[in-house]
Short mmCIF file of C-alpha atoms and ligand atoms in Angstrom, two decimals:
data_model
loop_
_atom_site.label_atom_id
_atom_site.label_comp_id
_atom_site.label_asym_id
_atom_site.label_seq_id
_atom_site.Cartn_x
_atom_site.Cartn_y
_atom_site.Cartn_z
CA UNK Q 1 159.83 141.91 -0.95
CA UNK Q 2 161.85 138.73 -2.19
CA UNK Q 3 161.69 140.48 -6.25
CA UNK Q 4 160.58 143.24 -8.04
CA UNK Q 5 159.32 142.37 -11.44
CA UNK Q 6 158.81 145.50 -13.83
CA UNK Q 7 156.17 144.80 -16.11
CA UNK Q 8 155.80 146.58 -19.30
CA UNK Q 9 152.10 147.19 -21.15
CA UNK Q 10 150.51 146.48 -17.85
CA UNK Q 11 147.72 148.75 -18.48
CA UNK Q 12 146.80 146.63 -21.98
CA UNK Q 13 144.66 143.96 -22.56
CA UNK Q 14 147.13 140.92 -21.96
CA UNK Q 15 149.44 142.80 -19.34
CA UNK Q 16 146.76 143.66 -17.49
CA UNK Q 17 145.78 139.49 -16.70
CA UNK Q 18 149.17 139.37 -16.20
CA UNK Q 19 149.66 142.18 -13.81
CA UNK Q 20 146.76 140.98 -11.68
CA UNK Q 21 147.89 137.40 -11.66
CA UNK Q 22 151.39 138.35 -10.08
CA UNK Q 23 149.70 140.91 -7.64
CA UNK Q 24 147.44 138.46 -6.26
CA UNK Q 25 149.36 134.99 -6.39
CA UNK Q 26 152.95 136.61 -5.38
CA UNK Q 27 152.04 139.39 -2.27
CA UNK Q 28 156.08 138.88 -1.51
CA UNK Q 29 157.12 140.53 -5.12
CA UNK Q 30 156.91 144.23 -5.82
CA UNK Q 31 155.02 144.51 -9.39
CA UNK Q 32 155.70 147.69 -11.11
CA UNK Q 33 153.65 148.40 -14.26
CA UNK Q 34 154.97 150.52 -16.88
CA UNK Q 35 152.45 152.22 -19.12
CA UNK Q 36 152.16 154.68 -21.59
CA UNK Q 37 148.62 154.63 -21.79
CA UNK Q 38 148.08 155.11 -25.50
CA UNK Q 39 144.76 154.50 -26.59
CA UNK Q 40 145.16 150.73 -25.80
CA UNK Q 41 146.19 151.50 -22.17
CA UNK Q 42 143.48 151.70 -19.81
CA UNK Q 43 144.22 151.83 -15.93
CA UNK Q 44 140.40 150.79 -15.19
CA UNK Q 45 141.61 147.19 -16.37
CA UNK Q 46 143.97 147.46 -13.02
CA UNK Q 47 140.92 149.05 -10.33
CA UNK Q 48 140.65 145.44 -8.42
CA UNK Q 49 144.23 145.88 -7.61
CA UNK Q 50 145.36 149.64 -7.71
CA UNK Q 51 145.46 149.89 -3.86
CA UNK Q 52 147.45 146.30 -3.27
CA UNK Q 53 151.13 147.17 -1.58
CA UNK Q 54 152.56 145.21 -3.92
CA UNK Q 55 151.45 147.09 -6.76
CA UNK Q 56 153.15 150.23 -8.69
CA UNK Q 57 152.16 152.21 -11.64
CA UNK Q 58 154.72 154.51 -13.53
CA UNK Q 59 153.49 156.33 -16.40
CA UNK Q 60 155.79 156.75 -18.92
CA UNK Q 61 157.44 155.52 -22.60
CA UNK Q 62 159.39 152.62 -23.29
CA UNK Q 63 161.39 154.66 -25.94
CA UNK Q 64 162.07 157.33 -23.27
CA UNK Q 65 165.83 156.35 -23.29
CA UNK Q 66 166.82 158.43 -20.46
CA UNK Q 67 163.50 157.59 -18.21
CA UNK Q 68 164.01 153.81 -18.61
CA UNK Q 69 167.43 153.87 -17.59
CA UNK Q 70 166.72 155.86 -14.57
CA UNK Q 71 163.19 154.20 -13.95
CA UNK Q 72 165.73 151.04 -13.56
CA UNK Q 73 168.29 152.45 -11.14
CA UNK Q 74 165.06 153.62 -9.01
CA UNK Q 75 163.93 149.76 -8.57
CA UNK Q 76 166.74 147.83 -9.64
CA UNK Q 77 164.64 145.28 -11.27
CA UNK Q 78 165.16 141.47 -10.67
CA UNK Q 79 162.95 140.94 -13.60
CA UNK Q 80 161.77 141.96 -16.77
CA UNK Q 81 158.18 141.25 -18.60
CA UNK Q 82 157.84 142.84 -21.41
CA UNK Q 83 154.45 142.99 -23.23
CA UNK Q 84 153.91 146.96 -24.39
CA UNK Q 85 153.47 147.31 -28.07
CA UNK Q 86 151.76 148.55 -30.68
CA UNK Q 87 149.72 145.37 -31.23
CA UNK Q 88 147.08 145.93 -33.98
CA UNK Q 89 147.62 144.97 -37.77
CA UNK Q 90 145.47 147.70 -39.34
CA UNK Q 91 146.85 149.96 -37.57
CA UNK Q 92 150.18 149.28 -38.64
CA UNK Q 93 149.78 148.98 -42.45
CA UNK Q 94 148.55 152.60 -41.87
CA UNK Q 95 151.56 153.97 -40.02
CA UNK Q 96 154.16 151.47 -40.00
CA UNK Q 97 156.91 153.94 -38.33
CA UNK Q 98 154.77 154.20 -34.82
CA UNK Q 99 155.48 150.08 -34.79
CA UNK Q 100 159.13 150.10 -35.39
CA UNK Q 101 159.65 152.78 -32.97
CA UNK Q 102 157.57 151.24 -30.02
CA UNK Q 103 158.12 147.59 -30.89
CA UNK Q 104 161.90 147.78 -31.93
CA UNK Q 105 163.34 150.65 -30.46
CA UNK Q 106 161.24 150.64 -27.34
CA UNK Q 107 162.49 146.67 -26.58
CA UNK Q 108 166.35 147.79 -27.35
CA UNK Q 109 166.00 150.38 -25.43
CA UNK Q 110 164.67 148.15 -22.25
CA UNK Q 111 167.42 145.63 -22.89
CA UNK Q 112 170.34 148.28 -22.54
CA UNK Q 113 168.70 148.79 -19.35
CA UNK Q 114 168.20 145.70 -18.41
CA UNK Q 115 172.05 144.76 -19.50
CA UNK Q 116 173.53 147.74 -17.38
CA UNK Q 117 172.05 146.68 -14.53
CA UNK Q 118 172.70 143.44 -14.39
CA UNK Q 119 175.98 142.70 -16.37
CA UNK Q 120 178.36 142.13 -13.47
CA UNK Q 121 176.06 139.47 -12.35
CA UNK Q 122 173.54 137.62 -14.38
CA UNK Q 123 172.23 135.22 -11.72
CA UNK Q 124 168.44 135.19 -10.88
CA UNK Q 125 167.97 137.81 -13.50
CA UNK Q 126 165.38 137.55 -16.41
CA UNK Q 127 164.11 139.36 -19.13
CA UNK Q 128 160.91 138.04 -20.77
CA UNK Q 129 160.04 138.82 -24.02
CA UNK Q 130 156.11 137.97 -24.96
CA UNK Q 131 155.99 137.96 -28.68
CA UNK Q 132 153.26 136.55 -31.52
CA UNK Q 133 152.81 133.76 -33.61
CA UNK Q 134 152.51 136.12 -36.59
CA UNK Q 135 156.53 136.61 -36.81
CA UNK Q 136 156.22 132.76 -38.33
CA UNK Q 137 154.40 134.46 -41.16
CA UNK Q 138 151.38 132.42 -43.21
CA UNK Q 139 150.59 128.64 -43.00
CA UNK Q 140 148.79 126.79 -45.99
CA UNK Q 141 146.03 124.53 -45.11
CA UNK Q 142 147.90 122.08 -43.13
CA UNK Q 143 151.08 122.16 -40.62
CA UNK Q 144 151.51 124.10 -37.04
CA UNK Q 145 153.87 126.44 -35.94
CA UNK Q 146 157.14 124.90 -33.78
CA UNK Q 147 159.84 126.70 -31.95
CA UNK Q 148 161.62 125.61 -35.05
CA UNK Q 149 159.68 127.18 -37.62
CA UNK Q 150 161.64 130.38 -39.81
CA UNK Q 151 160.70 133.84 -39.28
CA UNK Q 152 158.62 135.16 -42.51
CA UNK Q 153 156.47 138.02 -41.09
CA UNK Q 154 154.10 139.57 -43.22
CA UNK Q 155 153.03 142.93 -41.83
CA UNK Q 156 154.53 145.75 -40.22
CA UNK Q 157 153.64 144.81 -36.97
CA UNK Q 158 154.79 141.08 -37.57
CA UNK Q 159 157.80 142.32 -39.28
CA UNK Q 160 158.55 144.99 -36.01
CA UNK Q 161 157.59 142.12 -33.50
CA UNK Q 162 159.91 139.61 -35.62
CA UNK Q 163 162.69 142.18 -35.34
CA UNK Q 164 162.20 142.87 -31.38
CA UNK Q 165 162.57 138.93 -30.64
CA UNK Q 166 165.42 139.02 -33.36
CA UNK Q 167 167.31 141.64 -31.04
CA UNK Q 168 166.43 139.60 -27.85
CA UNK Q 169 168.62 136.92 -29.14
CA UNK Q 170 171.17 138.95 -30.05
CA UNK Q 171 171.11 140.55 -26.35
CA UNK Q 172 171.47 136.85 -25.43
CA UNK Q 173 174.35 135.78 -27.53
CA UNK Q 174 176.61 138.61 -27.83
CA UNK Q 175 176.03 139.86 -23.79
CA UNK Q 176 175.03 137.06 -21.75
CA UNK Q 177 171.61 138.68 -21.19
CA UNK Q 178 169.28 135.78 -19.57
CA UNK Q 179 166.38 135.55 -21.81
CA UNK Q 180 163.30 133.71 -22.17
CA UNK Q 181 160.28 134.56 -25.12
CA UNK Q 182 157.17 133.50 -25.79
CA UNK Q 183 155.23 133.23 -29.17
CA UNK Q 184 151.40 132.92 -28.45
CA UNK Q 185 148.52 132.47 -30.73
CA UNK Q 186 145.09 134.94 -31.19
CA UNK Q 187 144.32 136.08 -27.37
CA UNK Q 188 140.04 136.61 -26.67
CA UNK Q 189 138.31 137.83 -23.43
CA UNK Q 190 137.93 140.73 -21.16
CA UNK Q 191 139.34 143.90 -21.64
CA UNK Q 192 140.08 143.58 -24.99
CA UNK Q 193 140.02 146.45 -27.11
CA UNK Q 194 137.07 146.82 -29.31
CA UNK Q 195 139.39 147.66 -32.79
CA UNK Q 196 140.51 143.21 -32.54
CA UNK Q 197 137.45 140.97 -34.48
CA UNK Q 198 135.86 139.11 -31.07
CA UNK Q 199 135.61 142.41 -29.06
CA UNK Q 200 134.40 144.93 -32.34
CA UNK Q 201 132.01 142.17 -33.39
CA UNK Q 202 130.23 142.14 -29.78
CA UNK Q 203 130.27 146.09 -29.76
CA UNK Q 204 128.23 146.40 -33.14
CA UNK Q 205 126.26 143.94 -32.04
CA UNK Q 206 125.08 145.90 -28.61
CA UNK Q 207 124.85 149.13 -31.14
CA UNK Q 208 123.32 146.89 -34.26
CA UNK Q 209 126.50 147.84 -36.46
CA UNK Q 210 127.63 145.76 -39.37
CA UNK Q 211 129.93 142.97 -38.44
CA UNK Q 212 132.86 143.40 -41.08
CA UNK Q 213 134.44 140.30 -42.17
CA UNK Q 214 137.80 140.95 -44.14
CA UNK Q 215 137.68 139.11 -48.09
CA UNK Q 216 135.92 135.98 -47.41
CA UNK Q 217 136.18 135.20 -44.06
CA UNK Q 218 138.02 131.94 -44.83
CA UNK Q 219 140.94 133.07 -42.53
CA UNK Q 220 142.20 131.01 -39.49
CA UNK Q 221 143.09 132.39 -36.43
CA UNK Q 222 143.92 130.02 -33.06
CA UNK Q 223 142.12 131.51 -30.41
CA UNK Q 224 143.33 130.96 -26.72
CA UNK Q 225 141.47 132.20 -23.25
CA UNK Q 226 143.69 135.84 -22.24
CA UNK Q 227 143.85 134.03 -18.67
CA UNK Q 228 145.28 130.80 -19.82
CA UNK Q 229 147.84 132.89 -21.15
CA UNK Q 230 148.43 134.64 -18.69
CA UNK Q 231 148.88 131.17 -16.32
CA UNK Q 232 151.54 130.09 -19.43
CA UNK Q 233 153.68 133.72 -18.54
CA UNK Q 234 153.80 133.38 -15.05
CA UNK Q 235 154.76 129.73 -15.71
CA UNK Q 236 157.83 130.60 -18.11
CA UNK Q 237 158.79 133.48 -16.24
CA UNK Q 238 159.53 130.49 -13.38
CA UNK Q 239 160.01 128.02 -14.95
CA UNK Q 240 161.12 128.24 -18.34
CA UNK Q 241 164.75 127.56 -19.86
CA UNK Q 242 167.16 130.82 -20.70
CA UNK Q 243 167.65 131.25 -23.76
CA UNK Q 244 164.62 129.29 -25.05
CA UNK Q 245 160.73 130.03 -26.97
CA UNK Q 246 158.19 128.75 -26.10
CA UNK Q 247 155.01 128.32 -28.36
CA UNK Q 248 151.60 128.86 -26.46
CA UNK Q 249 148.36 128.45 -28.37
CA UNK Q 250 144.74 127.41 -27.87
CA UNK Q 251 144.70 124.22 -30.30
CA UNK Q 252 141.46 126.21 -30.87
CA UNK Q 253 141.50 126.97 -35.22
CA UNK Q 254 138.45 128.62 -36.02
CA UNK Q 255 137.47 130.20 -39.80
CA UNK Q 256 136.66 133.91 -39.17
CA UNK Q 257 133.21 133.72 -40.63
CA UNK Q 258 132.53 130.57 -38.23
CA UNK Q 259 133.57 132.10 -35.52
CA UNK Q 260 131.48 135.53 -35.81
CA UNK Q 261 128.70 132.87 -36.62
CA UNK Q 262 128.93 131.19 -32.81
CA UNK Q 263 129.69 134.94 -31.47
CA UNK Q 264 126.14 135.97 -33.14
CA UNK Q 265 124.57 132.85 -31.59
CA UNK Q 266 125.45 133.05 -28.21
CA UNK Q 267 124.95 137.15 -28.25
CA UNK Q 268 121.38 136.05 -29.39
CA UNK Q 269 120.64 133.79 -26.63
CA UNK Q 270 121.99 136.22 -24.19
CA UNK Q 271 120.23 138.80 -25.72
CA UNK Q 272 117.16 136.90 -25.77
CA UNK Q 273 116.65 137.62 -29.63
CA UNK Q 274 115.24 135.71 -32.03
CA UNK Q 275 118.13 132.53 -33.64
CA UNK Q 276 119.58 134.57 -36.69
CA UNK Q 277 119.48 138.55 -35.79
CA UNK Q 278 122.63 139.15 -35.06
CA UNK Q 279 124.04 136.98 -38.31
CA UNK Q 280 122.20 139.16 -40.16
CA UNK Q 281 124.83 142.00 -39.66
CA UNK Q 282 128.00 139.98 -41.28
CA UNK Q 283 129.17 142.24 -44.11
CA UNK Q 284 132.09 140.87 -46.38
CA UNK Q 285 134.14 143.57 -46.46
CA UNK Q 286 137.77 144.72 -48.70
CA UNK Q 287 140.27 142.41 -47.71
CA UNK Q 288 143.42 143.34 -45.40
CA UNK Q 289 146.30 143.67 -46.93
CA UNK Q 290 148.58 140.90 -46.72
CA UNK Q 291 146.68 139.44 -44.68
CA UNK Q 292 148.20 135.65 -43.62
CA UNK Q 293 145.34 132.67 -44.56
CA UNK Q 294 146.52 130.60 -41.43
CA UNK Q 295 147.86 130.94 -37.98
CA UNK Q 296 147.82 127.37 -35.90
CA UNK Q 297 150.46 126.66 -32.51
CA UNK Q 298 152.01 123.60 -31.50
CA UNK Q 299 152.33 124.26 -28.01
CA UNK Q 300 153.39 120.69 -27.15
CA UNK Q 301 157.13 121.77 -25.96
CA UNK Q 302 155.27 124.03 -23.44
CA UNK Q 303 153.20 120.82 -22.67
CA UNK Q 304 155.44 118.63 -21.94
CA UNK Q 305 158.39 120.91 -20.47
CA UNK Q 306 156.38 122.59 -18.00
CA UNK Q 307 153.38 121.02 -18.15
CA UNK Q 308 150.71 123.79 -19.54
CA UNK Q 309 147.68 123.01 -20.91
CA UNK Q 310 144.82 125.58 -21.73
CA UNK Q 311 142.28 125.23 -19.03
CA UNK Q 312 139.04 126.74 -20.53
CA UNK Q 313 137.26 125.30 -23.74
CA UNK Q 314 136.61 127.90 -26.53
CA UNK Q 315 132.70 127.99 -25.74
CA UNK Q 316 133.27 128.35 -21.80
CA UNK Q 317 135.95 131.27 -22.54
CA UNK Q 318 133.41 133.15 -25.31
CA UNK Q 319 130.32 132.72 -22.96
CA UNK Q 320 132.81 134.53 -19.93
CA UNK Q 321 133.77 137.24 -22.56
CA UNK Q 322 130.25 138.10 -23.82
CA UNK Q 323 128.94 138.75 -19.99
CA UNK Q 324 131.93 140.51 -19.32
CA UNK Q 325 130.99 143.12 -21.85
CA UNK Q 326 127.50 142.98 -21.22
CA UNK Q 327 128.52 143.58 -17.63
CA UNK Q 328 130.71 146.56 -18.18
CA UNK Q 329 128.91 148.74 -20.61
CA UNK Q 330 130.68 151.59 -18.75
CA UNK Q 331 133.65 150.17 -19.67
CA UNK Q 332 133.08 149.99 -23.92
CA UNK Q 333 131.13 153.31 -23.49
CA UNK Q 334 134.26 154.64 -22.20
CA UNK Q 335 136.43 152.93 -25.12
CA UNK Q 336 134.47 153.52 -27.85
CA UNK Q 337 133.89 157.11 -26.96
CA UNK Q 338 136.58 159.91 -28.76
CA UNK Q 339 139.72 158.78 -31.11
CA UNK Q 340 137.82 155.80 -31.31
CA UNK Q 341 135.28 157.26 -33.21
CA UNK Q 342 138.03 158.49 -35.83
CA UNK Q 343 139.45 155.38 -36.01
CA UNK Q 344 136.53 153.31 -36.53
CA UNK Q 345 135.80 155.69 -39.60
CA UNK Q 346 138.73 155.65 -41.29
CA UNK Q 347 139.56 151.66 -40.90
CA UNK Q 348 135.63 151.04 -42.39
CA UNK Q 349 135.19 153.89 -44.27
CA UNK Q 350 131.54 154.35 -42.83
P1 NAD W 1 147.37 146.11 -26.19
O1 NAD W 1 147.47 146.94 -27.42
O2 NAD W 1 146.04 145.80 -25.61
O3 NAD W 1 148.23 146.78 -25.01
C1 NAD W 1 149.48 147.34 -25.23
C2 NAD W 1 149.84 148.15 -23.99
O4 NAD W 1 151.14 148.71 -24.20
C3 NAD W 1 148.89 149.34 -23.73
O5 NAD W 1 148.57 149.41 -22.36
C4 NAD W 1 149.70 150.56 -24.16
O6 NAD W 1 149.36 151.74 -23.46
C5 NAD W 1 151.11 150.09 -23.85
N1 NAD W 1 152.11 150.79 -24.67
C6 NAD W 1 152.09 150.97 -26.02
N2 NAD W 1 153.16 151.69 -26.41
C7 NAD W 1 153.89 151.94 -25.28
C8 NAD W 1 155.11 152.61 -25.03
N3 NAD W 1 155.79 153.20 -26.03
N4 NAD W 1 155.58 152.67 -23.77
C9 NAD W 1 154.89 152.08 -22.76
N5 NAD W 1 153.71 151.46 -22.93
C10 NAD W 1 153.22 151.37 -24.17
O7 NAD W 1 148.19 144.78 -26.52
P2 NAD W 1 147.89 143.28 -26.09
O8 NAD W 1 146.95 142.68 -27.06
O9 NAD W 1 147.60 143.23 -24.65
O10 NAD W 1 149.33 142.64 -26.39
C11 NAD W 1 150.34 142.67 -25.39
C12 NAD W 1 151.59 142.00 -25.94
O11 NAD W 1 151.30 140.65 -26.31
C13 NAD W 1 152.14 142.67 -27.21
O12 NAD W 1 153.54 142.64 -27.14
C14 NAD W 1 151.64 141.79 -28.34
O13 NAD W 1 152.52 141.83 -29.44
C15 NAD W 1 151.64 140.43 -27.67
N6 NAD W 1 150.65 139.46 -28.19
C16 NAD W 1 149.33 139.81 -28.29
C17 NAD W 1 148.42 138.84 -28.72
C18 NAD W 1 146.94 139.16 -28.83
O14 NAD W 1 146.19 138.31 -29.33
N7 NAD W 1 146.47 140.30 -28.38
C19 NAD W 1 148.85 137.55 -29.04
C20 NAD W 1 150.21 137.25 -28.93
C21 NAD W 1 151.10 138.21 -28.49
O1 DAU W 2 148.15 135.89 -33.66
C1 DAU W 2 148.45 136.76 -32.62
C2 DAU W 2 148.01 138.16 -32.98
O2 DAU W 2 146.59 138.17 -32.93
C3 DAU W 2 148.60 139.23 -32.06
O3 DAU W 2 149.99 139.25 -32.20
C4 DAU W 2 148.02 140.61 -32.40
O4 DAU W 2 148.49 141.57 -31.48
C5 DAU W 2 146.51 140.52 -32.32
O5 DAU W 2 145.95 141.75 -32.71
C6 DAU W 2 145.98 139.41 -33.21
O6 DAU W 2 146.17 139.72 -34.61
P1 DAU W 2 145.07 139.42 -35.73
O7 DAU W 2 145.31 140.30 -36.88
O8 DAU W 2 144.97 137.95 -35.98
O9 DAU W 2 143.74 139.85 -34.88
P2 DAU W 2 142.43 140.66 -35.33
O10 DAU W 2 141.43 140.53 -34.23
O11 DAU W 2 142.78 142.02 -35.83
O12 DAU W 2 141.91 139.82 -36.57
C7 DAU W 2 141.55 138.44 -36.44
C8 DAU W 2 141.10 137.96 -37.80
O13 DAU W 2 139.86 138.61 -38.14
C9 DAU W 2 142.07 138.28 -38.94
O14 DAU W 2 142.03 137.24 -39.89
C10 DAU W 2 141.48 139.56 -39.55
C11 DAU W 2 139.98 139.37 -39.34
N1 DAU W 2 139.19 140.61 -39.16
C12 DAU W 2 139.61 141.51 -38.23
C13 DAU W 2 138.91 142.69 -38.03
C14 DAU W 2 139.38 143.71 -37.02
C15 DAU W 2 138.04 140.80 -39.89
O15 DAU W 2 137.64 139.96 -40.73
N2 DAU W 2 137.33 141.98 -39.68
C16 DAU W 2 137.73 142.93 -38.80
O16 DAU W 2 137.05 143.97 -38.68
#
């Protein structure tokens, strides 16, 4: 094996693309995938690939100090790609500790690692740090998010996110530590867990729930194909600059309420229901809190550096996510079955 690339949050919705994209386009690297598997971890994302001999799961917790550092003398990474997290907003304005600890601690805790090993020689060594758009906080009406724009994060998960890429620099400056870290826009397609908008909207559709739209629906997300972010990480992880961001988005803005409406239209033509069922189930729901009006990337430096560009247009990507879930019932049933239930109570009070 010419690497071995440990890659964190494998078992997720993002890490899994990821995971599968650098089993099957890099047979000479060893891919390890780290995963708690919290609710968001599922390994049946991985069953195309489980049994490839370049493939390794290890079970365990990023902010399991003493099982990190010996996790990394067991493979003495070349590489680092680090995408577990606590990921969902709700969730985190209801317990904001369980995102510091996973999202700040757990990333410290993987760049000590990461520094032991490698600080007596830094060469062909990375650590990767894939991190959100939402640590630039709210945009008005106008403007896009740069690599230059402040920090101004919003949320607790923003806010623990903001602080993870804040100690990735920090690793950079004060150690050495070769870095590179992403900021991406809204992610949409398979395998993505049913509590994000796209994915809960197309599950109470199939079980003719109401589709709850947050205040009134006049928030704008950029929403970008999970594989054509995926292509972006295994670009930057080769290609990208130390010590650099990149921005990846979709330049893809959609209003939420627009975007359930074209959900609801192509469900109904897949469905084979009459034009206008399914947008019978929007519900205006109370508002999240602090929730930002405006999210929008300009991913030109990623354009023009290394040449990325997302390949799939917003209707081709939603039309490949809807018959994905229509295809793997088994796979929401399974979801949607147990804490989810509790969850799904509590966040809409039904
Ligand atoms: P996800 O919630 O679907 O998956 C997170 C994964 O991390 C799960 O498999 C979970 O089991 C694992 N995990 C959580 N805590 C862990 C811990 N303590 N130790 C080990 N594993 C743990 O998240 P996602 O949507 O796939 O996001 C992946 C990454 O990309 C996150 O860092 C997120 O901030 C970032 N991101 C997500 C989006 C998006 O739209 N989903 C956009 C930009 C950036
Ligand atoms: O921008 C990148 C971020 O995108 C990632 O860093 C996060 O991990 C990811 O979860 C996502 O965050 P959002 O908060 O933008 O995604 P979510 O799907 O939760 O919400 C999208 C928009 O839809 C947002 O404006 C809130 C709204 N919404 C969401 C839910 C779950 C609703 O109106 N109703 C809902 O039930």
């Amino acid at each position: 094996m010419s690497k071995t690339i440990l890659i964190t949050g494998g078992a997720g919705f993002i890490g899994s693309h990821v995971v599968r994209r650098f089993v099957n386009r890099f047979p000479d690297y060893q891919i390890v995938n780290l995963d708690a598997l919290t609710y968001a971890g599922n390994l049946e994302n991985l069953k195309d690939i489980e049994q490839k001999d370049n493939y390794i799961f290890e079970h365990g917790d990023i902010t399991d100090d003493s099982f990190i550092k010996n996790l990394f003398e067991k493979y003495r990474f070349d590489g680092v790609i680090h995408l577990a997290a606590e990921s969902h907003v709700d969730r985190s304005i209801t317990d904001p500790l369980a995102f510091a600890k996973t999202n700040i601690l757990g990333t410290m805790i993987l760049l000590n690692a990461a520094k032991e090993l490698w600080k007596d020689n830094f060469d062909g060594k990375r650590f990767y740090h894939i991190s959100t758009d939402e640590v630039y906080g709210t945009l008005g009406e106008t403007g896009l998010f740069t690599e230059e724009t402040s920090y101004d994060p919003n949320s607790p998960y923003s806010a623990s996110k903001a602080a993870s890429d804040h100690f990735v620099r920090a690793y950079g400056e004060t150690y050495g530590l070769p870095y590179v870290i992403s900021n991406c826009s809204n992610n949409y397609g398979p395998n993505h867990f049913p509590e994000k908008l796209i994915p809960l909207c197309i599950n109470n559709i199939l079980t003719k729930k109401p589709l709850p739209i947050y205040g009134d629906g006049k928030y704008t997300r950029d929403w970008l194909f999970v594989i054509d972010h995926a292509i972006a990480i295994v670009l930057i992880y080769h290609e990208g600059k130390n010590h650099e961001t990149y921005n990846i988005g979709g330049f893809n803005e959609w209003q939420n309420i627009d975007l359930v409406k074209e959900l609801c239209k192509q469900m109904d033509e897949k469905l084979g229901n009459e034009p206008g069922t399914s947008e019978q189930l929007i519900t205006f729901v109370k508002d999240r809190p602090g929730h930002d009006l405006r999210y929008a990337i300009d991913a030109t430096k990623l354009n023009k550096e290394l040449g990325w560009y997302p390949s799939v247009t917003f209707p081709e990507g939603l039309s490949q996510t809807i018959d994905w879930y229509l295809e793997n019932k088994e796979w929401l049933d399974h979801v949607t079955s147990g804490d989810y239930r509790n969850y799904y109570e509590q966040q809409y009070k039904v």
